[in-house]
Coordinates of C-alpha atoms and ligand atoms in Angstrom, one line a residue:
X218 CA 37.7 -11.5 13.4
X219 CA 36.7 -8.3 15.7
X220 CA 35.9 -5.0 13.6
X221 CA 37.5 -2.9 15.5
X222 CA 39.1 0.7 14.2
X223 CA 42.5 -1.0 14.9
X224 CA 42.0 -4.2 12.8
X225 CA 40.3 -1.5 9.9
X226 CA 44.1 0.4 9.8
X227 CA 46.0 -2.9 10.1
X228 CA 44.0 -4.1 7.3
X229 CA 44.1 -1.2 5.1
X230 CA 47.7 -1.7 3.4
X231 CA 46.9 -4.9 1.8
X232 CA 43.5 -3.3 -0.1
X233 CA 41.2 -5.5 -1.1
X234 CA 42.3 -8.7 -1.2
X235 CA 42.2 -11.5 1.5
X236 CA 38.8 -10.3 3.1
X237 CA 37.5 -13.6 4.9
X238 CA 34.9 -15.2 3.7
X239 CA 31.6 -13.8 5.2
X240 CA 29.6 -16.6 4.9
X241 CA 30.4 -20.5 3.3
X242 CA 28.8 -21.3 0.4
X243 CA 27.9 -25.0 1.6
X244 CA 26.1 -27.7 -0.7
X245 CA 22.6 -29.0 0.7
X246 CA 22.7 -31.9 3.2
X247 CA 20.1 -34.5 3.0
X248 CA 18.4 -33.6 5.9
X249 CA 17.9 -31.1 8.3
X250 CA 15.6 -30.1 11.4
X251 CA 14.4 -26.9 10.0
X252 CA 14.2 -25.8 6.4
X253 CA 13.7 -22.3 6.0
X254 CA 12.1 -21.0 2.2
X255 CA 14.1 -17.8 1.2
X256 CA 17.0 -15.8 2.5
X257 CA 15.7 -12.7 2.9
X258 CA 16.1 -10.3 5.8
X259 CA 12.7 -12.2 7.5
X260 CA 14.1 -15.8 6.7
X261 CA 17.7 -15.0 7.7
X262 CA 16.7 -13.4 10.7
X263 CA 14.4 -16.4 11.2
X264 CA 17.6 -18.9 10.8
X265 CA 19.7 -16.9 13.3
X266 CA 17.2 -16.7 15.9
X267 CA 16.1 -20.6 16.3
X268 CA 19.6 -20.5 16.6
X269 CA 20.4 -18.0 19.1
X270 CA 17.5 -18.5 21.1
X271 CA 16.4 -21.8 20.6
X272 CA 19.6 -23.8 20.2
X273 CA 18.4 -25.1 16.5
X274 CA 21.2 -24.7 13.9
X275 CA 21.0 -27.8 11.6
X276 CA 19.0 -25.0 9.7
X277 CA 18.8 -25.1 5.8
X278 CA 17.8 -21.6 4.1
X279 CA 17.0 -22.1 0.7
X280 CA 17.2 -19.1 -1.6
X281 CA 16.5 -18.9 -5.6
X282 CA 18.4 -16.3 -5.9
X283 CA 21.3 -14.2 -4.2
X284 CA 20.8 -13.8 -0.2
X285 CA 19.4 -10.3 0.5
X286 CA 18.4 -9.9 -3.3
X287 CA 14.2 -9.7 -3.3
X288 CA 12.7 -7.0 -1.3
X289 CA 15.5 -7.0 1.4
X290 CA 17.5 -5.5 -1.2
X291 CA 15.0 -3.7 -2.9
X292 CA 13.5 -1.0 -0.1
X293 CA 14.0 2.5 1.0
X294 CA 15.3 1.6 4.7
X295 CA 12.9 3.5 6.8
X296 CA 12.4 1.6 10.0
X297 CA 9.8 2.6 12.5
X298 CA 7.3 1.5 15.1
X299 CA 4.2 3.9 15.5
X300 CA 0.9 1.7 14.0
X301 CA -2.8 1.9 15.1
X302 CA -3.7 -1.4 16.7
X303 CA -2.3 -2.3 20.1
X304 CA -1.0 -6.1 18.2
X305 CA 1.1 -3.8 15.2
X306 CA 2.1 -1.4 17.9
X307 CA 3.6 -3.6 20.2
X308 CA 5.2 -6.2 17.2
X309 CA 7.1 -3.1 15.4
X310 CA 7.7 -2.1 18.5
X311 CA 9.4 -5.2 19.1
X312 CA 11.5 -5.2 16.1
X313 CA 12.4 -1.5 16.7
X314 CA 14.1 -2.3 20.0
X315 CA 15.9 -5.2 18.5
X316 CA 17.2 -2.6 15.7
X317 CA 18.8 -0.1 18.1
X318 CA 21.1 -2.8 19.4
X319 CA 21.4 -5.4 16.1
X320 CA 24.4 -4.0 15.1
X321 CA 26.7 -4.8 18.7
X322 CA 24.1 -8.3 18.3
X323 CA 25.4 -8.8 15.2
X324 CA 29.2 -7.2 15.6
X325 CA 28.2 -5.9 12.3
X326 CA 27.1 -2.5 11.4
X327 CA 23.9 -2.0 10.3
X328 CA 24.3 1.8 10.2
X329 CA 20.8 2.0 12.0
X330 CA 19.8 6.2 12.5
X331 CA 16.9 7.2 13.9
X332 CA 17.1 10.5 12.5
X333 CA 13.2 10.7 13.2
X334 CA 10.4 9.8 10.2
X335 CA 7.7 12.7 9.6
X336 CA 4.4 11.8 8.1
X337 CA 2.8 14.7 6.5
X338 CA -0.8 15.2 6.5
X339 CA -2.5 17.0 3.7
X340 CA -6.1 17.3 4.4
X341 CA -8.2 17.4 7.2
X342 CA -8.5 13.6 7.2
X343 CA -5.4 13.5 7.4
X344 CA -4.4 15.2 10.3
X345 CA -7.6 13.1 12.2
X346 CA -5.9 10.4 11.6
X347 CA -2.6 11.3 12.9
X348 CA -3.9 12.6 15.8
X349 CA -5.5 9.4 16.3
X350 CA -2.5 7.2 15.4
X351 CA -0.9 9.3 17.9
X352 CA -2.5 9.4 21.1
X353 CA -2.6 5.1 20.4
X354 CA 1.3 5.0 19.9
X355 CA 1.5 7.0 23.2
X356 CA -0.7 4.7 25.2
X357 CA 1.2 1.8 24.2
X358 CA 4.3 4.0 25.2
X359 CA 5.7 4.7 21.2
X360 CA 6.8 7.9 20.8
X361 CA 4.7 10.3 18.2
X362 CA 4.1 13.9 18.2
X363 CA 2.0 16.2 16.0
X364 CA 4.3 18.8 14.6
X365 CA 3.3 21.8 13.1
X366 CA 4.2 23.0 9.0
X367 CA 6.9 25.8 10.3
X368 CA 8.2 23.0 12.7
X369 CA 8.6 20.8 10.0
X370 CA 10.1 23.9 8.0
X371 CA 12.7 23.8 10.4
X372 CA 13.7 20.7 11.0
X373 CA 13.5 20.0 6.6
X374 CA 14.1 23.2 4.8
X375 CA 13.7 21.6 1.2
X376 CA 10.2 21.6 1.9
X377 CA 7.6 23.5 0.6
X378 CA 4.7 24.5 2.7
X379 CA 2.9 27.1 0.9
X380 CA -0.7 27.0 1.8
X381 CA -1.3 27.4 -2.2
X382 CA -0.1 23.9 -3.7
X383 CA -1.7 21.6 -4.5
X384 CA -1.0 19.1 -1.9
X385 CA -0.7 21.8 0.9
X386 CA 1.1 20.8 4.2
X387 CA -1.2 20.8 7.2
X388 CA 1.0 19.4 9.8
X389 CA 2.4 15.8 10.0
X390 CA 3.2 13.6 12.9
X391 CA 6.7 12.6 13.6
X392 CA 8.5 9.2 15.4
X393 CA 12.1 10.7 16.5
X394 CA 13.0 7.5 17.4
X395 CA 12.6 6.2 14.3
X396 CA 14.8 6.4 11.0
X397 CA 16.7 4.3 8.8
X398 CA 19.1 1.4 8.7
X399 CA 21.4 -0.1 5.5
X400 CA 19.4 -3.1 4.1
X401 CA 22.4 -4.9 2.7
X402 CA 24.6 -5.0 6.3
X403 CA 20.7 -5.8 7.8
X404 CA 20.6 -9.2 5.4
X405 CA 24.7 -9.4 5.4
X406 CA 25.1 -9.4 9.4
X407 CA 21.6 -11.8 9.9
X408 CA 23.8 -14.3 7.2
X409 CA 27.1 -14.1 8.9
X410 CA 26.2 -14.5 12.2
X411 CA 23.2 -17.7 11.4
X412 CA 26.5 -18.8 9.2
X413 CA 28.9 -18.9 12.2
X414 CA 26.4 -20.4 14.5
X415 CA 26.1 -23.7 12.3
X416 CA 23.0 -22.8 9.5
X417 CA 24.1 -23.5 5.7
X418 CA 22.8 -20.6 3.8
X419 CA 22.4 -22.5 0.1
X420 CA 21.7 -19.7 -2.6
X421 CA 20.8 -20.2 -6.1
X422 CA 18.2 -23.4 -4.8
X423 CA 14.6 -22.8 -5.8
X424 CA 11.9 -24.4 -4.2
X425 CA 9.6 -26.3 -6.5
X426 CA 7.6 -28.1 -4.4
X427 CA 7.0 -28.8 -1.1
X428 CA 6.4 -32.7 0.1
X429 CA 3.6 -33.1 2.1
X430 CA 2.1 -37.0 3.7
X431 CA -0.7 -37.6 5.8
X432 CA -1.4 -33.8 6.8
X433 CA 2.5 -33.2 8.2
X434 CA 5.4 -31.8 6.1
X435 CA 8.5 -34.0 5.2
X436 CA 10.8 -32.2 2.8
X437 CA 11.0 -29.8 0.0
X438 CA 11.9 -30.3 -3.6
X439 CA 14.2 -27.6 -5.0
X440 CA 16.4 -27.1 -8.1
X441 CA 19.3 -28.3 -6.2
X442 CA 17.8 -31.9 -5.2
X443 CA 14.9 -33.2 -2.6
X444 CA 15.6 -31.9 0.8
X445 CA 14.2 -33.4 3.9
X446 CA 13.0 -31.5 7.3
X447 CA 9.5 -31.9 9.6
X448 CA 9.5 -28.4 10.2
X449 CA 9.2 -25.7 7.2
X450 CA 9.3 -22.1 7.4
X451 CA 8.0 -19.9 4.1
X452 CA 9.3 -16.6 4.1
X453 CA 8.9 -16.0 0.1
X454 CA 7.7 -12.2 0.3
X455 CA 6.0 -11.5 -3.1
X456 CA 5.9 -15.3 -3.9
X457 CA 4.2 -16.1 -0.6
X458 CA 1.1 -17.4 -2.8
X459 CA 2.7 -19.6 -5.1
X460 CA 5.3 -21.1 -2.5
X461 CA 2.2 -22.0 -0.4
X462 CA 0.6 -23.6 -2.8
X463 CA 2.9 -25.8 -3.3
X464 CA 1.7 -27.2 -0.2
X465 CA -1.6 -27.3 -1.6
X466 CA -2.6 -24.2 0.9
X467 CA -4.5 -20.8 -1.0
X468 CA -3.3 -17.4 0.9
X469 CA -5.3 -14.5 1.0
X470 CA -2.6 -12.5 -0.1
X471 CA -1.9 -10.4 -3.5
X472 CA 1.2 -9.3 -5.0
X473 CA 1.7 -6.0 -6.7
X474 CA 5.2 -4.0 -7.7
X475 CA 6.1 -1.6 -5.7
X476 CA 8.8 1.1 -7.0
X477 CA 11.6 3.3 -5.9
X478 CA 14.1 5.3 -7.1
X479 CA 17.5 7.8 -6.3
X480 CA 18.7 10.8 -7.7
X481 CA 22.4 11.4 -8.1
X482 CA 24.3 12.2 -5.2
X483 CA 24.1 16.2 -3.6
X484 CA 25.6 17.4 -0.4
X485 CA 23.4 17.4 2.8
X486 CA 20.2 18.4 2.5
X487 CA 17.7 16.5 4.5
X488 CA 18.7 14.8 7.9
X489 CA 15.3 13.0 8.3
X490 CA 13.0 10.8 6.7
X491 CA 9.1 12.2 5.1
X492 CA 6.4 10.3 4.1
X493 CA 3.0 11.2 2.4
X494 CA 0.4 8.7 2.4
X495 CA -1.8 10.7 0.4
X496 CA 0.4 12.3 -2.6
X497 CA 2.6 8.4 -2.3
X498 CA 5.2 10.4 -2.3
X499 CA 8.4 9.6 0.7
X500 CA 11.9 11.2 0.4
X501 CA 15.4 10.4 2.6
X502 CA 18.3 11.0 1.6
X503 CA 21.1 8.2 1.5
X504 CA 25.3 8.5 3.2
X505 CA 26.1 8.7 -0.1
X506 CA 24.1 11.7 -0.8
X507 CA 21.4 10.5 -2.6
X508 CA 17.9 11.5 -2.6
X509 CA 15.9 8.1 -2.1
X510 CA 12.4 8.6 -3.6
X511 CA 9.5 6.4 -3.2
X512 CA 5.9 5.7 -4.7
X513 CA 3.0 3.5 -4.4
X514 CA 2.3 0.2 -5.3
X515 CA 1.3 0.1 -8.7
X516 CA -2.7 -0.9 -8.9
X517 CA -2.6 -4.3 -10.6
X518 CA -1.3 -7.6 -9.4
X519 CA 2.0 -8.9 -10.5
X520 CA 5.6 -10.7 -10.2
X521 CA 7.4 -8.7 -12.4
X522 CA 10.1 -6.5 -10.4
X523 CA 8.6 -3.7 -12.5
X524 CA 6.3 -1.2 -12.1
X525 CA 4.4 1.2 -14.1
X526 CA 5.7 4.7 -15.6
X527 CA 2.0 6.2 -14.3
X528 CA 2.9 6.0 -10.9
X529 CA 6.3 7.5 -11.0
X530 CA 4.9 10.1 -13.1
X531 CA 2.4 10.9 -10.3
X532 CA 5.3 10.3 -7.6
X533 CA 7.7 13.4 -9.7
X534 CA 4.6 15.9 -9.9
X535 CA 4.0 15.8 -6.1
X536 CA 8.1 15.5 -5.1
X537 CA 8.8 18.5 -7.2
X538 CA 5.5 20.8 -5.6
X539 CA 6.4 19.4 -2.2
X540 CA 10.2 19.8 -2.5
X541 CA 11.1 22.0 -5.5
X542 CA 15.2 20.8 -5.5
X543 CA 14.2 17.6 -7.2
X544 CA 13.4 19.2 -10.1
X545 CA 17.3 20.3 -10.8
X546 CA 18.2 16.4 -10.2
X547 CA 18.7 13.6 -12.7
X548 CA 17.1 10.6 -11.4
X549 CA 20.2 7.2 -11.0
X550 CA 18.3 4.7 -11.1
X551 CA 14.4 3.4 -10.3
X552 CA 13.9 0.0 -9.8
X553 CA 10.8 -2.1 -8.3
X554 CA 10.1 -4.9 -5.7
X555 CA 6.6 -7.4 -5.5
X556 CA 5.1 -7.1 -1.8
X557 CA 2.8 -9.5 -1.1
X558 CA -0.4 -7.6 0.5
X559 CA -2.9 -9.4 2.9
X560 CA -6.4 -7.3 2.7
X561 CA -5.9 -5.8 6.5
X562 CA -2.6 -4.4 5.6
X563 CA -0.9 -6.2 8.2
X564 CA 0.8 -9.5 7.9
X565 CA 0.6 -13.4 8.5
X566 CA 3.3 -14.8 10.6
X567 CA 1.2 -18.4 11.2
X568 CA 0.8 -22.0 11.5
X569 CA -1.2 -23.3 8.9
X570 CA -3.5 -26.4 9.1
X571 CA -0.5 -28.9 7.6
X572 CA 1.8 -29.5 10.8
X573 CA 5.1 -28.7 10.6
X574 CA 4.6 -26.0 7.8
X575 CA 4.5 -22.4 9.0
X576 CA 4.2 -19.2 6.9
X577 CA 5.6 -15.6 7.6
X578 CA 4.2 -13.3 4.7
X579 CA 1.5 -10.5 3.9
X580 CA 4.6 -7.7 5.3
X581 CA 3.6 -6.0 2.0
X582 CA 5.2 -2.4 1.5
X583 CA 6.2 -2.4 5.4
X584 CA 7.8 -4.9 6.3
X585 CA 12.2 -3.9 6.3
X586 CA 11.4 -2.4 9.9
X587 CA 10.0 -5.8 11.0
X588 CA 13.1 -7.5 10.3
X589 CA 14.4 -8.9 13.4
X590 CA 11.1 -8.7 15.0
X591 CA 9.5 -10.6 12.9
X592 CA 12.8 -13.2 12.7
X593 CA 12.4 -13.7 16.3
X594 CA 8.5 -14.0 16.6
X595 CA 8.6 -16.6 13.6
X596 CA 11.9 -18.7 15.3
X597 CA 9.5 -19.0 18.3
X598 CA 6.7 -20.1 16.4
X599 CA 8.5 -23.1 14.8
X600 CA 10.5 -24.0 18.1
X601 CA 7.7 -23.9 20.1
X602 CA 5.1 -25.0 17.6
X603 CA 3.2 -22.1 18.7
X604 CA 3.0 -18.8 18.1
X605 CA 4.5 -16.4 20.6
X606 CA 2.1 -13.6 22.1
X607 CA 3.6 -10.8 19.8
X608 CA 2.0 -12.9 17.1
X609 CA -0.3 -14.8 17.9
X610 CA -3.1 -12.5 16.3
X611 CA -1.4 -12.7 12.6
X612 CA -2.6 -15.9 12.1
X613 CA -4.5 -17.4 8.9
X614 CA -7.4 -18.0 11.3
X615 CA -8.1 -14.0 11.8
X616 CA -9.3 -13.9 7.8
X617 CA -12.1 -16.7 9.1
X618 CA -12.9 -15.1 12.6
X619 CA -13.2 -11.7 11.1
X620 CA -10.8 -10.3 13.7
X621 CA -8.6 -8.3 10.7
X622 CA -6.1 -5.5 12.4
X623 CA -6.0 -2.9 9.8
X624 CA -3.5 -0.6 9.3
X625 CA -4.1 0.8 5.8
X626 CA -3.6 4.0 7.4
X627 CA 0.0 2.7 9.2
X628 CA 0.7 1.4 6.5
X629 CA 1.9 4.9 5.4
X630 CA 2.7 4.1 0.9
X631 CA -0.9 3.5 -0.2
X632 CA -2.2 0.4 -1.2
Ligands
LIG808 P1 12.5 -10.8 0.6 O1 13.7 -10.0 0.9 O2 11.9 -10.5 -0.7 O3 13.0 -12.3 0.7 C1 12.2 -13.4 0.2 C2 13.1 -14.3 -0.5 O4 12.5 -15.5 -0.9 C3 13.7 -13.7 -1.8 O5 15.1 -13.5 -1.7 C4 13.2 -14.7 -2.9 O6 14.2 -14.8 -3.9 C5 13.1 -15.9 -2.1 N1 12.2 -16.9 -2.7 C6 10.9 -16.7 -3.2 N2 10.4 -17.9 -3.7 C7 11.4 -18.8 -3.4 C8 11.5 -20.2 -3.7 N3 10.5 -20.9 -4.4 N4 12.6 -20.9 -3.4 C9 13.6 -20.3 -2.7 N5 13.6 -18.9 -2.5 C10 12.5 -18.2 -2.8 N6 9.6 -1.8 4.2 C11 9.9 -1.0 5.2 O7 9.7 -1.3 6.4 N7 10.5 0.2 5.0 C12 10.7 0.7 3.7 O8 11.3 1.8 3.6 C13 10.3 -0.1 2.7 N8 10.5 0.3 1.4 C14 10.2 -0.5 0.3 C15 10.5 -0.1 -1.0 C16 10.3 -0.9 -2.0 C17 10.6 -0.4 -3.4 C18 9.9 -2.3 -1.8 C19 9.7 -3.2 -3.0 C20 9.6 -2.7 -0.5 C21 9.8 -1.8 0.6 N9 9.5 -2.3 1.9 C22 9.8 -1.4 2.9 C23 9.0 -3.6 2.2 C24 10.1 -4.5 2.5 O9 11.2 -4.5 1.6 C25 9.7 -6.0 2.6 O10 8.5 -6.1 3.4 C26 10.7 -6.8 3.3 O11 12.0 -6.6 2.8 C27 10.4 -8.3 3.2 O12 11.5 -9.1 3.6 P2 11.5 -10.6 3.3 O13 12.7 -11.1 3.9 O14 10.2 -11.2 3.7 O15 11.4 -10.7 1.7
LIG809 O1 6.5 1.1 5.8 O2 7.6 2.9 6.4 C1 7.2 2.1 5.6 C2 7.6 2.3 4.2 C3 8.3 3.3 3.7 C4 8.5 3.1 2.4 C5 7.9 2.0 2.1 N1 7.4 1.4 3.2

C-alpha cells in the first residue's frame, strides 16, 4: 500500500479500523540461515539489510520482548555525526547519510529533522575540546562550527547565559546537519520493510542459550523452542554481556541505567536540540510539544530499566539555571534504559573467536543515530564473514591490541 496524501483522505472515513497489518506475526521455523538476537533498531536494521543488500532473507529476529521496546524505544532521538576519531567520524557519518534518505528507503516516515544539535561548553576545557572535536569533524568533511553564547541566544531564547550561574555558557559547538528522528517509525519502518522482504520477526522469544560444537555456532535455544542457524548475530544492547555468555564468550562491556524524562506539552519554544556534557543535562523539545530532558548514566552497574532519583535531582538543578521555563513545568513521565558501555566509549560491532557468532554491542548512551549505520556495517559483516572497512576497527581484538578509539568526550551524556 503507497502512503501517499491521497490514500491518507481516502482512508480517513472509515477511522481506525482495517489498518493492514504492518508486519506478520509468524511462529519460528526450524531453521534458518541467519538468526538475529533482539529486534531492536540495530538488529532490525541488521535483518533488513542482509536482505536488501545481500539477498539473505530466511532471517529469524528473535526478540524477548516487543519489537522496538529496549533502548530503541527508550531514547531522546538525537541523531548526529560529529565524533573525534577519524573511524567514529566516518561510521556516524555513515549512518547519518543513510538517515536523511531512510524514510523514502523505507516509504515510511521516520520524521528525521536536522534542526541542528548544540553542545554547550562550560569551562575552559570545555571549549578546548570543542574546538578540537571541530576542526577533526571538518577534516573528515562533518559539519561543526563553534558558535558564540549570544549566537546561541538567538537561535534558543529559553536559554540562560548569564555569565553569573553556576554552569555559565562559554560558547558551544553546533552540527546543523544534525537533529532528531521518531524512534518508534525508525524500529516500525526497519520491521515492515525486513517483514515484506521475507524475515519473520518472532517477538515474545527469549534467547536462553546459545548452541555452540566444535568452535562454530549451530542454533539457539529460546523460550519459544531450539532454533537452528550457522550464522548468529547478538544485538542485545544492555544484555550484550549475558547473551554472550551464553556462548561461553566474557565482553568487556558494563551496563548501567540511563534515564530520561518529558514535561507536559507547551507551544513552540525551542527548534533545536542542546546538550551539556558537563552539567548531563540535554533538552529538545518533541511535535507534540514536549520538553524531552535527559541525564547521565547513573554511576553503578545494573539491568534494572531504572535509574536513581540522585541523578535526576542533579539533571533539574542545572535544567532550571540553564533554562529557567522548566521550572513552571510538571514533569509527564521519566523513565530509564540499560546501555551497555565498552571502556573507550565507542562500540563492538565484531566477529568473535567462535565462527559463525558475531556481536554488535558497547553503543552505550549513543547509539539511536547509529541505527542504520550500524545495521548495514553488521549485515556486511555476517554476509561476508568479515567486517566491512567502516568497522573493521570495533572489533574485540582492539581491547587486546591496545588500539581503544575513545570518544568519552563524543560521547556527549557522561559516563
Ligand atoms: P535495543 O533497542 O535495546 O534492542 C536490543 C533488544 O534485544 C531489546 O529489544 C531486548 O529486549 C532484546 N534482547 C535482549 N536480550 C535478549 C534475549 N536473550 N533474547 C531475545 N531478545 C533479547 N542514542 C542516541 O544516539 N541518541 C539519543 O538521544 C539517545 N538517548 C538515549 C536516552 C536514553 C534514556 C537511553 C536509555 C538511551 C539513549 N540512547 C541514545 C542510546 C540508544 O537508545 C541505544 O544505543 C540504541 O537504541 C541501541 O539500539 P539497539 O537496537 O542495539 O538496542
Ligand atoms: O549520543 O547524542 C547522543 C545522546 C543524546 C542523548 C543521549 N545520547
Amino acid at each position: 500500500m503507497k502512503y501517499s496524501l491521497w490514500n491518507l483522505l481516502r482512508q480517513a472515513p472509515r477511522g481506525h479500523r482495517d489498518w493492514p497489518q504492518a508486519w506478520r506475526n509468524p511462529e519460528p521455523k526450524e531453521a534458518y540461515d541467519v538468526i538475529i538476537i533482539g529486534a531492536g533498531g540495530h538488529g532490525l536494521a541488521t535483518a533488513y539489510y542482509l536482505a536488501k543488500e545481500h539477498g539473505i532473507s530466511r532471517t529469524a529476529v528473535l526478540e524477548k520482548g516487543w519489537l522496538g521496546g529496549g533502548n530503541t524505544g527508550r531514547n531522546t532521538t538525537i541523531v548526529r555525526s560529529n565524533y573525534l576519531w577519524d573511524e567514529s567520524a566516518h561510521l556516524y557519518e555513515h549512518s547519518l547519510r543513510l538517515f536523511e534518505t531512510l524514510s523514502q528507503d523505507l516509504n515510511f516516515n521516520v520524521m528525521f529533522s536536522p534542526r541542528g544539535v548544540i553542545n554547550l561548553a562550560h569551562n575552559e576545557h570545555d571549549l578546548k575540546e570543542l574546538r578540537r572535536r571541530g576542526h577533526a569533524c571538518r577534516l573528515n568533511g562533518i559539519d561543526y562550527e563553534m558558535v558564540t553564547p549570544r549566537e546561541i541566544k538567538e537561535i534558543a531564547p529559553i536559554i540562560n547565559i548569564s555569565r553569573s550561574i553556576r554552569y555559565p555558557v562559554l560558547g558551544g559547538a553546533m552540527q546543523r546537519r544534525a537533529g532528531n528522528a521518531r524512534h518508534d517509525a525508525v524500529a516500525w519502518g526497519l520491521a515492515r520493510r525486513a517483514d515484506e522482504l521475507g524475515v519473520d520477526i518472532i517477538q515474545n522469544c527469549e534467547v536462553t542459550g546459545i548452541d555452540v560444537r566444535d568452535g562454530r555456532v549451530t542454533g539457539v535455544q529460546t523460550t519459544r523452542g531450539a532454533i537452528r542457524a550457522n550464522r548468529i548475530g547478538a544485538v542485545p544492547a544492555g544484555h550484550a554481556s549475558v547473551v554472550a555468555s551464553m556462548a561461553g564468550l566474557r565482553l568487556p562491556v558494563e551496563s548501567h541505567a540511563l534515564q530520561a524524562m518529558v514535561t507536559e506539552p507547551v507551544k513552540p519554544v525551542l527548534d533545536t536540540v542542546i546538550m551539556s556534557n558537563t552539567v548531563h543535562v540535554y533538552i529538545s523539545q518533541s511535535d507534540k510539544g514536549e520538553l524531552v530532558l535527559g541525564a547521565g548514566i547513573d554511576g553503578y552497574n545494573s539491568y534494572s530499566q531504572k535509574g536513581g532519583i540522585n541523578v535526576i535531582e542533579h539533571q533539574l538543578e542545572g535544567l532550571c539555571e540553564l533554562y529557567p521555563i522548566v521550572s513552571r513545568l510538571k514533569i509527564m513521565r521519566v523513565w530509564g534504559g540499560i546501555v551497555d558501555i565498552a571502556p573507550d566509549a565507542s562500540p563492538i560491532i565484531s566477529k568473535t573467536p567462535i565462527e559463525g557468532f558475531y556481536i554488535n554491542c558497547g553503543w552505550g548512551t549513543g547509539g539511536f543515530k547509529a541505527t542504520p549505520g550500524s545495521g548495514w556495517v553488521f549485515a556486511h559483516t555476517i554476509a561476508q564473514d568479515r567486517p566491512h572497512r567502516l568497522n573493521e576497527a570495533f572489533d574485540l581484538g582492539r581491547f587486546e591490541s591496545g588500539l581503544l578509539i575513545d570518544e568519552h568526550g563524543a560521547a556527549a551524556v557522561a559516563h
